[in-house]
Coordinates of N, CA and C in Angstrom, one line a residue:
Chain A
K1 N 0.9 -1.2 0.0 CA 0.0 0.0 0.0 C 0.9 1.2 0.0
N2 N 0.6 2.1 -0.9 CA 1.4 3.4 -1.1 C 1.2 4.2 0.1
Q3 N 2.2 5.0 0.5 CA 2.1 5.8 1.7 C 1.4 7.2 1.4
V4 N 1.2 7.4 0.1 CA 0.5 8.6 -0.3 C -0.6 8.2 -1.3
E5 N -1.9 8.3 -0.9 CA -3.0 7.8 -1.7 C -3.7 9.0 -2.3
Q6 N -4.0 9.0 -3.6 CA -4.8 10.1 -4.2 C -6.1 9.6 -4.8
S7 N -7.1 10.5 -4.7 CA -8.3 10.2 -5.4 C -9.0 11.5 -5.9
P8 N -9.8 11.4 -7.0 CA -9.9 10.1 -7.8 C -8.7 9.8 -8.6
Q9 N -8.7 8.7 -9.3 CA -7.6 8.4 -10.2 C -7.6 9.2 -11.4
S10 N -8.8 9.5 -11.9 CA -9.0 10.3 -13.1 C -10.3 11.1 -12.9
L11 N -10.4 12.2 -13.6 CA -11.5 13.1 -13.5 C -11.7 13.9 -14.8
I12 N -12.9 14.0 -15.3 CA -13.2 14.8 -16.5 C -14.2 15.8 -16.0
I13 N -13.9 17.1 -16.3 CA -14.8 18.2 -16.0 C -15.0 19.1 -17.2
L14 N -16.0 19.9 -17.2 CA -16.2 20.9 -18.2 C -15.4 22.2 -17.9
E15 N -15.0 22.8 -18.9 CA -14.3 24.1 -18.8 C -15.1 25.1 -18.0
G16 N -14.4 25.7 -17.0 CA -15.1 26.7 -16.2 C -15.6 26.2 -14.9
K17 N -15.7 24.8 -14.8 CA -16.1 24.2 -13.5 C -15.0 24.1 -12.5
N18 N -15.4 24.0 -11.3 CA -14.4 23.8 -10.2 C -14.2 22.3 -9.9
C19 N -13.1 21.9 -9.3 CA -12.9 20.5 -8.9 C -12.0 20.5 -7.7
T20 N -12.1 19.4 -7.0 CA -11.2 19.2 -5.8 C -10.6 17.8 -5.9
L21 N -9.3 17.7 -5.7 CA -8.5 16.5 -5.7 C -8.1 16.2 -4.3
Q22 N -8.1 14.9 -3.9 CA -7.8 14.5 -2.5 C -6.5 13.8 -2.4
C23 N -5.8 13.9 -1.3 CA -4.6 13.2 -1.0 C -4.6 12.8 0.5
N24 N -4.4 11.5 0.8 CA -4.2 11.0 2.1 C -2.8 10.4 2.2
Y25 N -2.2 10.7 3.3 CA -0.8 10.2 3.5 C -0.6 9.5 4.8
T26 N 0.3 8.6 4.9 CA 0.7 8.0 6.1 C 2.1 8.2 6.5
V27 N 2.9 8.7 5.5 CA 4.3 8.8 5.7 C 4.7 9.7 6.8
S28 N 5.7 9.4 7.6 CA 6.2 10.3 8.7 C 7.7 10.0 8.9
P29 N 8.4 10.9 9.5 CA 7.9 12.2 10.0 C 7.7 13.2 8.9
F30 N 6.6 13.9 9.0 CA 6.2 14.8 7.9 C 7.0 16.1 8.0
S31 N 7.5 16.5 6.8 CA 8.2 17.8 6.7 C 7.4 18.8 6.0
N32 N 7.0 18.5 4.8 CA 6.1 19.4 4.0 C 5.3 18.6 3.0
L33 N 4.3 19.2 2.4 CA 3.5 18.5 1.4 C 3.4 19.5 0.2
R34 N 3.6 18.9 -1.0 CA 3.6 19.6 -2.2 C 2.6 19.1 -3.2
W35 N 2.0 19.9 -4.0 CA 1.2 19.5 -5.1 C 2.0 19.9 -6.4
Y36 N 2.1 19.0 -7.3 CA 2.7 19.2 -8.5 C 1.7 19.0 -9.7
K37 N 2.0 19.7 -10.8 CA 1.2 19.5 -12.0 C 2.2 18.9 -13.0
Q38 N 1.8 17.9 -13.7 CA 2.7 17.3 -14.7 C 1.9 17.2 -16.0
D39 N 2.4 18.0 -17.0 CA 1.8 17.9 -18.3 C 2.4 16.7 -19.0
T40 N 1.7 16.2 -20.0 CA 2.2 15.0 -20.7 C 3.5 15.3 -21.3
G41 N 4.5 14.4 -21.1 CA 5.8 14.5 -21.7 C 6.7 15.6 -21.0
R42 N 6.3 16.1 -19.9 CA 7.1 17.1 -19.2 C 7.3 16.6 -17.7
G43 N 8.2 17.2 -17.1 CA 8.5 16.9 -15.7 C 7.5 17.6 -14.8
P44 N 7.3 17.1 -13.5 CA 6.4 17.8 -12.6 C 6.8 19.2 -12.3
V45 N 5.9 20.1 -12.1 CA 6.1 21.5 -11.8 C 5.4 21.8 -10.5
S46 N 6.1 22.4 -9.6 CA 5.5 22.7 -8.3 C 4.4 23.7 -8.3
L47 N 3.2 23.4 -7.7 CA 2.1 24.4 -7.6 C 2.1 25.0 -6.2
T48 N 2.1 24.2 -5.2 CA 2.1 24.7 -3.8 C 3.0 23.9 -2.9
I49 N 3.5 24.5 -1.8 CA 4.3 23.8 -0.8 C 3.8 24.2 0.5
M50 N 3.4 23.3 1.4 CA 2.9 23.6 2.7 C 3.7 22.9 3.8
T51 N 4.0 23.5 4.9 CA 4.6 22.8 6.1 C 3.4 22.4 7.0
F52 N 3.7 21.7 8.0 CA 2.6 21.1 8.9 C 1.8 22.2 9.6
S53 N 2.4 23.4 9.7 CA 1.7 24.5 10.4 C 0.8 25.3 9.5
E54 N 0.8 25.0 8.2 CA 0.0 25.8 7.2 C -1.2 25.0 6.9
N55 N -2.4 25.7 6.9 CA -3.6 25.1 6.6 C -4.0 25.2 5.1
T56 N -3.6 26.3 4.5 CA -4.0 26.6 3.2 C -2.9 27.4 2.4
K57 N -2.8 27.2 1.1 CA -1.9 27.9 0.3 C -2.5 28.0 -1.1
S58 N -2.4 29.2 -1.6 CA -3.0 29.5 -2.9 C -1.9 29.9 -3.9
N59 N -2.2 29.5 -5.2 CA -1.4 29.9 -6.3 C -2.3 30.1 -7.5
G60 N -2.7 31.3 -7.6 CA -3.7 31.6 -8.7 C -5.0 30.9 -8.5
R61 N -5.4 30.1 -9.5 CA -6.7 29.4 -9.4 C -6.5 28.1 -8.6
Y62 N -5.3 27.8 -8.1 CA -5.1 26.6 -7.3 C -5.0 26.9 -5.8
T63 N -5.8 26.2 -5.0 CA -5.8 26.4 -3.6 C -5.6 25.0 -2.9
A64 N -4.5 24.9 -2.2 CA -4.3 23.6 -1.5 C -4.6 23.8 0.0
T65 N -5.2 22.7 0.6 CA -5.4 22.7 2.0 C -4.7 21.5 2.7
L66 N -4.4 21.7 3.9 CA -3.7 20.6 4.7 C -4.3 20.5 6.1
D67 N -4.6 19.2 6.4 CA -5.0 18.9 7.8 C -4.0 17.9 8.3
A68 N -3.0 18.4 9.0 CA -1.9 17.5 9.5 C -2.4 16.5 10.5
D69 N -3.5 16.8 11.2 CA -4.0 15.9 12.2 C -4.6 14.6 11.6
T70 N -5.4 14.8 10.5 CA -6.0 13.7 9.8 C -5.1 13.2 8.7
K71 N -4.0 13.9 8.4 CA -3.1 13.6 7.3 C -3.8 13.6 6.0
Q72 N -4.5 14.7 5.7 CA -5.2 14.8 4.5 C -4.9 16.2 3.8
S73 N -4.9 16.2 2.5 CA -4.7 17.4 1.8 C -5.6 17.4 0.6
S74 N -6.0 18.6 0.1 CA -6.8 18.7 -1.1 C -6.2 19.8 -1.9
L75 N -6.5 19.7 -3.2 CA -6.2 20.7 -4.2 C -7.4 21.1 -4.9
H76 N -7.8 22.4 -4.8 CA -9.0 22.9 -5.4 C -8.6 23.7 -6.6
I77 N -9.3 23.4 -7.7 CA -9.0 24.2 -8.9 C -10.3 25.0 -9.2
T78 N -10.1 26.2 -9.4 CA -11.3 27.1 -9.6 C -11.4 27.5 -11.1
A79 N -12.6 27.6 -11.6 CA -12.8 28.0 -13.0 C -11.8 27.4 -14.0
S80 N -11.9 26.1 -14.1 CA -10.9 25.3 -14.8 C -10.8 25.7 -16.3
Q81 N -9.6 25.5 -16.8 CA -9.3 25.9 -18.2 C -8.8 24.6 -18.9
L82 N -8.8 24.7 -20.2 CA -8.3 23.5 -21.0 C -6.9 23.2 -20.6
S83 N -6.1 24.2 -20.3 CA -4.7 24.0 -20.0 C -4.5 23.3 -18.7
D84 N -5.5 23.2 -17.9 CA -5.4 22.5 -16.6 C -5.4 21.0 -16.8
S85 N -5.6 20.5 -18.0 CA -5.6 19.1 -18.2 C -4.2 18.6 -18.0
A86 N -4.0 17.7 -17.0 CA -2.7 17.2 -16.6 C -2.8 16.2 -15.5
S87 N -1.7 15.7 -15.1 CA -1.7 14.8 -13.9 C -1.3 15.7 -12.7
Y88 N -2.0 15.6 -11.6 CA -1.7 16.3 -10.4 C -1.3 15.3 -9.3
I89 N -0.1 15.6 -8.9 CA 0.6 14.7 -8.0 C 0.8 15.3 -6.6
C90 N 0.5 14.6 -5.6 CA 0.7 14.9 -4.2 C 2.0 14.3 -3.7
V91 N 2.8 15.1 -3.2 CA 4.1 14.6 -2.7 C 4.4 15.0 -1.3
V92 N 4.7 14.1 -0.5 CA 5.0 14.3 0.9 C 6.5 14.2 1.1
T93 N 7.1 15.2 1.8 CA 8.5 15.2 2.1 C 8.8 14.8 3.5
V94 N 9.7 13.9 3.6 CA 10.3 13.5 4.9 C 11.7 14.1 5.0
F95 N 12.0 14.8 6.1 CA 13.3 15.3 6.2 C 14.1 14.3 7.1
T96 N 15.1 13.8 6.4 CA 16.0 12.8 7.1 C 17.4 13.6 7.4
G97 N 18.2 12.9 8.1 CA 19.5 13.5 8.4 C 20.3 13.8 7.2
G98 N 20.1 13.1 6.1 CA 20.8 13.3 4.9 C 20.1 14.2 3.9
G99 N 19.0 14.7 4.3 CA 18.3 15.6 3.3 C 16.9 15.2 3.2
N100 N 16.2 15.7 2.1 CA 14.8 15.5 1.9 C 14.6 14.2 1.1
K101 N 13.5 13.5 1.5 CA 13.1 12.4 0.7 C 11.6 12.6 0.3
L102 N 11.4 12.5 -1.0 CA 10.0 12.7 -1.4 C 9.3 11.4 -1.6
T103 N 8.0 11.3 -1.2 CA 7.2 10.2 -1.4 C 6.0 10.7 -2.3
F104 N 5.9 10.1 -3.4 CA 4.9 10.5 -4.4 C 3.6 9.7 -4.4
G105 N 2.5 10.4 -4.6 CA 1.2 9.7 -4.9 C 1.2 9.3 -6.4
T106 N 0.3 8.5 -6.8 CA 0.2 8.0 -8.2 C -0.5 9.1 -9.1
G107 N -1.0 10.1 -8.5 CA -1.6 11.2 -9.3 C -3.0 11.1 -9.6
T108 N -3.6 12.2 -9.9 CA -5.0 12.3 -10.4 C -4.9 12.8 -11.8
Q109 N -5.4 12.1 -12.8 CA -5.4 12.6 -14.2 C -6.6 13.4 -14.4
L110 N -6.4 14.7 -14.7 CA -7.6 15.6 -14.9 C -7.7 15.9 -16.4
K111 N -8.9 15.8 -16.9 CA -9.1 16.3 -18.2 C -10.2 17.3 -18.2
V112 N -9.9 18.5 -18.8 CA -10.9 19.6 -18.9 C -11.4 19.6 -20.3
E113 N -12.7 19.5 -20.5 CA -13.3 19.5 -21.8 C -14.2 20.7 -22.1
L114 N -14.4 21.0 -23.4 CA -15.3 22.1 -23.7 C -16.7 21.8 -23.5
Chain B
E1 N 16.9 31.4 -15.9 CA 18.0 30.4 -15.8 C 17.5 29.2 -16.6
A2 N 18.5 28.4 -17.1 CA 18.1 27.2 -17.8 C 17.6 26.2 -16.8
G3 N 16.7 25.3 -17.2 CA 16.1 24.4 -16.4 C 17.0 23.1 -16.3
V4 N 16.4 22.1 -15.8 CA 17.1 20.8 -15.7 C 16.9 20.1 -17.1
T5 N 18.0 19.7 -17.6 CA 18.0 19.1 -19.0 C 18.3 17.6 -18.9
Q6 N 17.5 16.8 -19.6 CA 17.7 15.4 -19.6 C 17.9 14.9 -21.1
F7 N 18.7 14.0 -21.3 CA 19.0 13.4 -22.6 C 19.2 11.9 -22.5
P8 N 18.7 11.1 -23.4 CA 17.8 11.5 -24.5 C 16.4 11.7 -23.9
S9 N 15.4 12.2 -24.7 CA 14.1 12.2 -24.2 C 13.4 10.9 -24.3
H10 N 13.8 10.1 -25.3 CA 13.2 8.8 -25.5 C 14.4 7.8 -25.9
S11 N 14.3 6.6 -25.4 CA 15.2 5.6 -25.8 C 14.5 4.2 -25.8
V12 N 14.7 3.5 -26.9 CA 14.2 2.2 -27.1 C 15.4 1.2 -27.3
I13 N 15.6 0.3 -26.4 CA 16.7 -0.6 -26.5 C 16.2 -2.1 -26.3
E14 N 17.0 -3.0 -26.7 CA 16.7 -4.4 -26.6 C 17.1 -4.9 -25.2
K15 N 16.4 -5.8 -24.7 CA 16.8 -6.5 -23.4 C 18.3 -6.9 -23.5
G16 N 19.1 -6.7 -22.5 CA 20.5 -7.1 -22.5 C 21.4 -6.0 -22.9
Q17 N 20.9 -4.9 -23.6 CA 21.7 -3.8 -24.0 C 22.0 -2.9 -22.9
T18 N 22.8 -1.9 -23.1 CA 23.2 -0.9 -22.2 C 22.7 0.4 -22.6
V19 N 22.2 1.2 -21.6 CA 21.7 2.6 -21.9 C 22.3 3.5 -20.9
T20 N 22.6 4.7 -21.3 CA 23.1 5.7 -20.4 C 22.2 7.0 -20.5
L21 N 21.7 7.4 -19.4 CA 20.8 8.6 -19.4 C 21.7 9.7 -18.8
R22 N 21.4 10.9 -19.2 CA 22.2 12.0 -18.7 C 21.3 13.1 -18.2
C23 N 21.7 13.8 -17.1 CA 21.0 14.9 -16.5 C 22.0 16.0 -16.3
D24 N 21.6 17.2 -16.8 CA 22.3 18.4 -16.5 C 21.4 19.3 -15.5
P25 N 21.9 19.4 -14.3 CA 21.0 20.2 -13.3 C 21.2 21.7 -13.6
I26 N 20.4 22.4 -12.8 CA 20.5 23.9 -12.9 C 21.9 24.2 -12.3
S27 N 22.6 25.1 -13.0 CA 23.9 25.5 -12.6 C 23.9 26.0 -11.1
G28 N 24.8 25.4 -10.4 CA 24.9 25.9 -9.0 C 24.2 25.0 -8.0
H29 N 23.3 24.2 -8.5 CA 22.5 23.3 -7.6 C 23.4 22.1 -7.2
D30 N 23.7 22.0 -5.9 CA 24.5 20.9 -5.4 C 23.7 19.6 -5.3
N31 N 22.4 19.7 -5.1 CA 21.6 18.5 -5.0 C 21.1 18.0 -6.3
L32 N 21.3 16.8 -6.6 CA 20.7 16.2 -7.8 C 20.1 14.8 -7.4
Y33 N 18.9 14.6 -8.0 CA 18.1 13.4 -7.6 C 17.7 12.7 -8.9
W34 N 17.7 11.4 -8.8 CA 17.1 10.6 -9.9 C 15.9 9.9 -9.3
Y35 N 14.8 9.9 -10.2 CA 13.6 9.3 -9.8 C 13.1 8.4 -11.0
R36 N 12.2 7.5 -10.8 CA 11.7 6.7 -11.9 C 10.2 6.4 -11.7
R37 N 9.5 6.5 -12.8 CA 8.1 6.1 -12.8 C 7.9 5.0 -13.8
V38 N 7.5 3.8 -13.3 CA 7.1 2.7 -14.1 C 5.6 2.8 -14.4
M39 N 5.2 2.1 -15.4 CA 3.8 2.2 -15.9 C 2.8 2.0 -14.8
G40 N 1.9 3.0 -14.6 CA 0.8 2.8 -13.6 C 1.2 3.0 -12.2
K41 N 2.5 3.2 -11.9 CA 2.9 3.4 -10.5 C 3.3 4.8 -10.2
E42 N 3.6 5.1 -9.0 CA 4.0 6.4 -8.6 C 5.5 6.6 -8.9
I43 N 5.9 7.8 -8.9 CA 7.3 8.2 -9.1 C 8.0 7.7 -7.8
K44 N 9.1 7.1 -8.0 CA 9.9 6.6 -6.9 C 11.3 7.1 -6.9
F45 N 11.9 7.4 -5.7 CA 13.2 7.9 -5.6 C 14.2 6.8 -5.9
L46 N 15.3 7.2 -6.6 CA 16.4 6.2 -6.9 C 17.6 6.6 -6.0
L47 N 18.1 7.8 -6.3 CA 19.2 8.3 -5.4 C 19.4 9.8 -5.5
H48 N 20.3 10.2 -4.5 CA 20.5 11.6 -4.3 C 22.0 11.9 -4.2
F49 N 22.4 12.8 -5.1 CA 23.8 13.3 -5.0 C 23.9 14.7 -4.3
V50 N 24.9 14.9 -3.5 CA 25.3 16.2 -3.1 C 26.6 16.5 -3.7
K51 N 26.7 17.4 -4.6 CA 27.9 17.5 -5.4 C 28.2 16.2 -6.1
E52 N 29.4 15.7 -5.9 CA 29.8 14.5 -6.6 C 29.5 13.3 -5.7
S53 N 29.1 13.5 -4.5 CA 29.0 12.3 -3.5 C 27.5 11.8 -3.5
K54 N 27.4 10.5 -3.4 CA 26.1 9.9 -3.3 C 25.7 10.0 -1.8
Q55 N 24.6 10.8 -1.6 CA 24.1 11.0 -0.3 C 23.2 9.9 0.2
D56 N 22.4 9.4 -0.8 CA 21.4 8.3 -0.5 C 21.2 7.6 -1.8
E57 N 21.5 6.3 -1.8 CA 21.2 5.5 -3.0 C 20.3 4.4 -2.6
S58 N 19.5 4.5 -1.6 CA 18.6 3.5 -1.1 C 17.5 3.0 -2.1
G59 N 17.2 3.9 -3.1 CA 16.2 3.6 -4.0 C 16.7 2.8 -5.2
M60 N 17.9 2.6 -5.4 CA 18.5 2.0 -6.6 C 18.0 0.5 -6.5
P61 N 17.4 0.0 -7.6 CA 16.8 -1.3 -7.6 C 17.7 -2.4 -7.5
N62 N 18.9 -2.4 -8.2 CA 19.8 -3.5 -8.1 C 21.1 -3.0 -8.7
N63 N 22.1 -3.9 -8.8 CA 23.5 -3.5 -9.2 C 23.6 -3.3 -10.7
R64 N 22.5 -3.5 -11.4 CA 22.5 -3.2 -12.9 C 22.4 -1.7 -13.1
F65 N 22.1 -0.9 -12.1 CA 22.0 0.5 -12.2 C 23.3 1.2 -11.6
L66 N 23.9 2.1 -12.3 CA 25.1 2.8 -11.8 C 24.9 4.3 -12.1
A67 N 25.0 5.1 -11.1 CA 24.9 6.5 -11.3 C 26.2 7.2 -10.9
E68 N 26.5 8.2 -11.7 CA 27.8 8.9 -11.4 C 27.5 10.4 -11.6
R69 N 28.4 11.2 -10.9 CA 28.3 12.6 -11.0 C 29.7 13.2 -10.8
T70 N 30.5 12.8 -11.8 CA 31.9 13.2 -11.7 C 32.0 14.8 -11.8
G71 N 32.8 15.3 -10.9 CA 32.9 16.8 -10.9 C 31.8 17.5 -10.3
G72 N 30.8 16.8 -9.9 CA 29.6 17.5 -9.3 C 28.8 18.3 -10.2
T73 N 28.9 18.1 -11.5 CA 28.0 18.9 -12.4 C 26.9 18.0 -13.0
Y74 N 27.1 17.5 -14.2 CA 26.0 16.6 -14.8 C 26.1 15.2 -14.2
S75 N 25.1 14.5 -14.3 CA 25.1 13.1 -13.8 C 24.6 12.1 -14.9
T76 N 25.1 10.9 -14.8 CA 24.7 9.9 -15.7 C 24.1 8.7 -14.9
L77 N 23.2 8.0 -15.5 CA 22.6 6.8 -15.0 C 22.6 5.8 -16.0
K78 N 23.4 4.7 -15.7 CA 23.6 3.7 -16.7 C 22.9 2.4 -16.2
V79 N 22.2 1.8 -17.2 CA 21.5 0.5 -16.9 C 22.2 -0.5 -17.8
Q80 N 22.8 -1.5 -17.1 CA 23.6 -2.6 -17.8 C 23.6 -3.9 -17.1
P81 N 23.0 -4.9 -17.7 CA 22.2 -5.0 -18.9 C 20.8 -4.6 -18.6
A82 N 20.1 -4.0 -19.5 CA 18.7 -3.6 -19.3 C 17.8 -4.8 -19.4
E83 N 16.8 -4.8 -18.5 CA 15.7 -5.8 -18.5 C 14.4 -5.1 -18.8
L84 N 13.4 -6.0 -19.1 CA 12.1 -5.4 -19.5 C 11.5 -4.6 -18.4
E85 N 11.7 -5.0 -17.2 CA 11.0 -4.2 -16.1 C 11.7 -2.9 -15.8
D86 N 12.8 -2.6 -16.5 CA 13.4 -1.3 -16.4 C 12.7 -0.2 -17.2
S87 N 11.8 -0.6 -18.0 CA 11.0 0.4 -18.8 C 10.3 1.4 -17.9
G88 N 10.3 2.6 -18.3 CA 9.6 3.7 -17.5 C 10.1 5.0 -17.8
V89 N 9.7 6.0 -17.1 CA 10.2 7.4 -17.3 C 11.2 7.7 -16.1
Y90 N 12.4 8.1 -16.5 CA 13.4 8.4 -15.5 C 13.5 10.0 -15.4
F91 N 13.2 10.5 -14.2 CA 13.3 11.9 -14.0 C 14.5 12.3 -13.2
C92 N 15.0 13.4 -13.5 CA 16.1 14.0 -12.7 C 15.6 15.3 -12.1
A93 N 16.0 15.6 -10.9 CA 15.6 16.9 -10.3 C 16.8 17.5 -9.6
S94 N 16.8 18.8 -9.5 CA 17.9 19.4 -8.7 C 17.4 20.5 -7.8
S95 N 18.1 20.7 -6.7 CA 17.7 21.8 -5.8 C 18.9 22.4 -5.2
Q96 N 18.7 23.6 -4.7 CA 19.9 24.3 -4.1 C 20.1 24.0 -2.7
D97 N 18.9 23.9 -2.0 CA 19.0 23.7 -0.5 C 19.6 22.4 -0.2
R98 N 20.3 22.3 0.9 CA 21.0 21.1 1.3 C 20.3 20.5 2.5
D99 N 20.7 20.9 3.7 CA 20.3 20.1 4.9 C 19.1 20.7 5.6
V100 N 18.4 21.6 5.0 CA 17.2 22.1 5.6 C 16.0 21.8 4.6
P101 N 14.9 21.6 5.1 CA 13.8 21.3 4.2 C 13.6 22.4 3.2
S102 N 13.4 22.1 1.9 CA 13.4 23.1 0.9 C 12.0 23.5 0.6
L103 N 11.7 24.8 0.9 CA 10.4 25.3 0.6 C 10.3 25.9 -0.8
R104 N 11.5 25.9 -1.5 CA 11.4 26.4 -2.9 C 11.2 25.2 -3.8
G105 N 11.2 24.0 -3.3 CA 10.9 22.9 -4.1 C 12.1 22.5 -5.0
Y106 N 11.7 21.6 -5.8 CA 12.7 21.0 -6.7 C 12.4 21.4 -8.1
T107 N 13.3 21.4 -9.0 CA 13.1 21.6 -10.4 C 13.3 20.3 -11.1
F108 N 12.3 19.8 -11.8 CA 12.4 18.5 -12.5 C 12.7 18.7 -13.9
G109 N 13.5 17.7 -14.5 CA 13.6 17.7 -15.9 C 12.4 17.1 -16.5
S110 N 12.4 17.0 -17.9 CA 11.2 16.5 -18.6 C 11.2 15.0 -18.6
G111 N 12.3 14.4 -18.2 CA 12.4 12.9 -18.1 C 12.9 12.2 -19.4
T112 N 13.4 11.0 -19.2 CA 13.7 10.2 -20.3 C 12.8 8.9 -20.3
R113 N 12.1 8.8 -21.4 CA 11.2 7.6 -21.5 C 12.0 6.4 -22.0
L114 N 12.2 5.4 -21.2 CA 13.0 4.2 -21.6 C 12.1 3.1 -21.8
T115 N 12.2 2.5 -23.0 CA 11.5 1.3 -23.3 C 12.4 0.2 -23.6
V116 N 12.3 -0.9 -22.9 CA 13.2 -2.1 -23.1 C 12.3 -3.1 -23.8
V117 N 12.7 -3.6 -25.0 CA 11.9 -4.6 -25.7 C 12.6 -5.9 -25.9

């Protein structure tokens, strides 16, 4: 069982609609949680980064929330655009003595249609 | 600034052959990471360089994989001999921060898609 679980696996929405992606994690000790957007054929690009003391972080139309007690995070996309079609990956960072170690979720594949 | 560059973008090789992937990190980034995503699975850590030294190679699957970073600049990841299960996308990432949690995140390359047939 993966230590970072994302849902749904895939999602199709109409342009202009909102959506929320979920991430549950069990990995510890928790350092920070990141949401990445990965376009097809490209590397992941960071959207938001939150430490355990932060509840919410916004980046334009993207808003991430974090509940460190329940170990849950969400990514809300407002007024979706066709260019939002991508894989959205939740990544939890564990800080070890040797540096950061990232644990990735399998991602949610989002498709925005006209 | 230039991003993280990976070469080649795609590689198709036969089982038993050797392939070498290259990663050029952002100039000045001491930390260089290799990750791999196999079909349908999550991205997984392979190893971490700090300059030319291997800081953590706990994710390397077996001794058919050899990573180097001579001079602390670009890195290569060699797979020899390649097996079918090595197929996947190999990502490289670099970051500037060392021993403190990085809030600026990592910069990923576009990846090398390796297909072993």
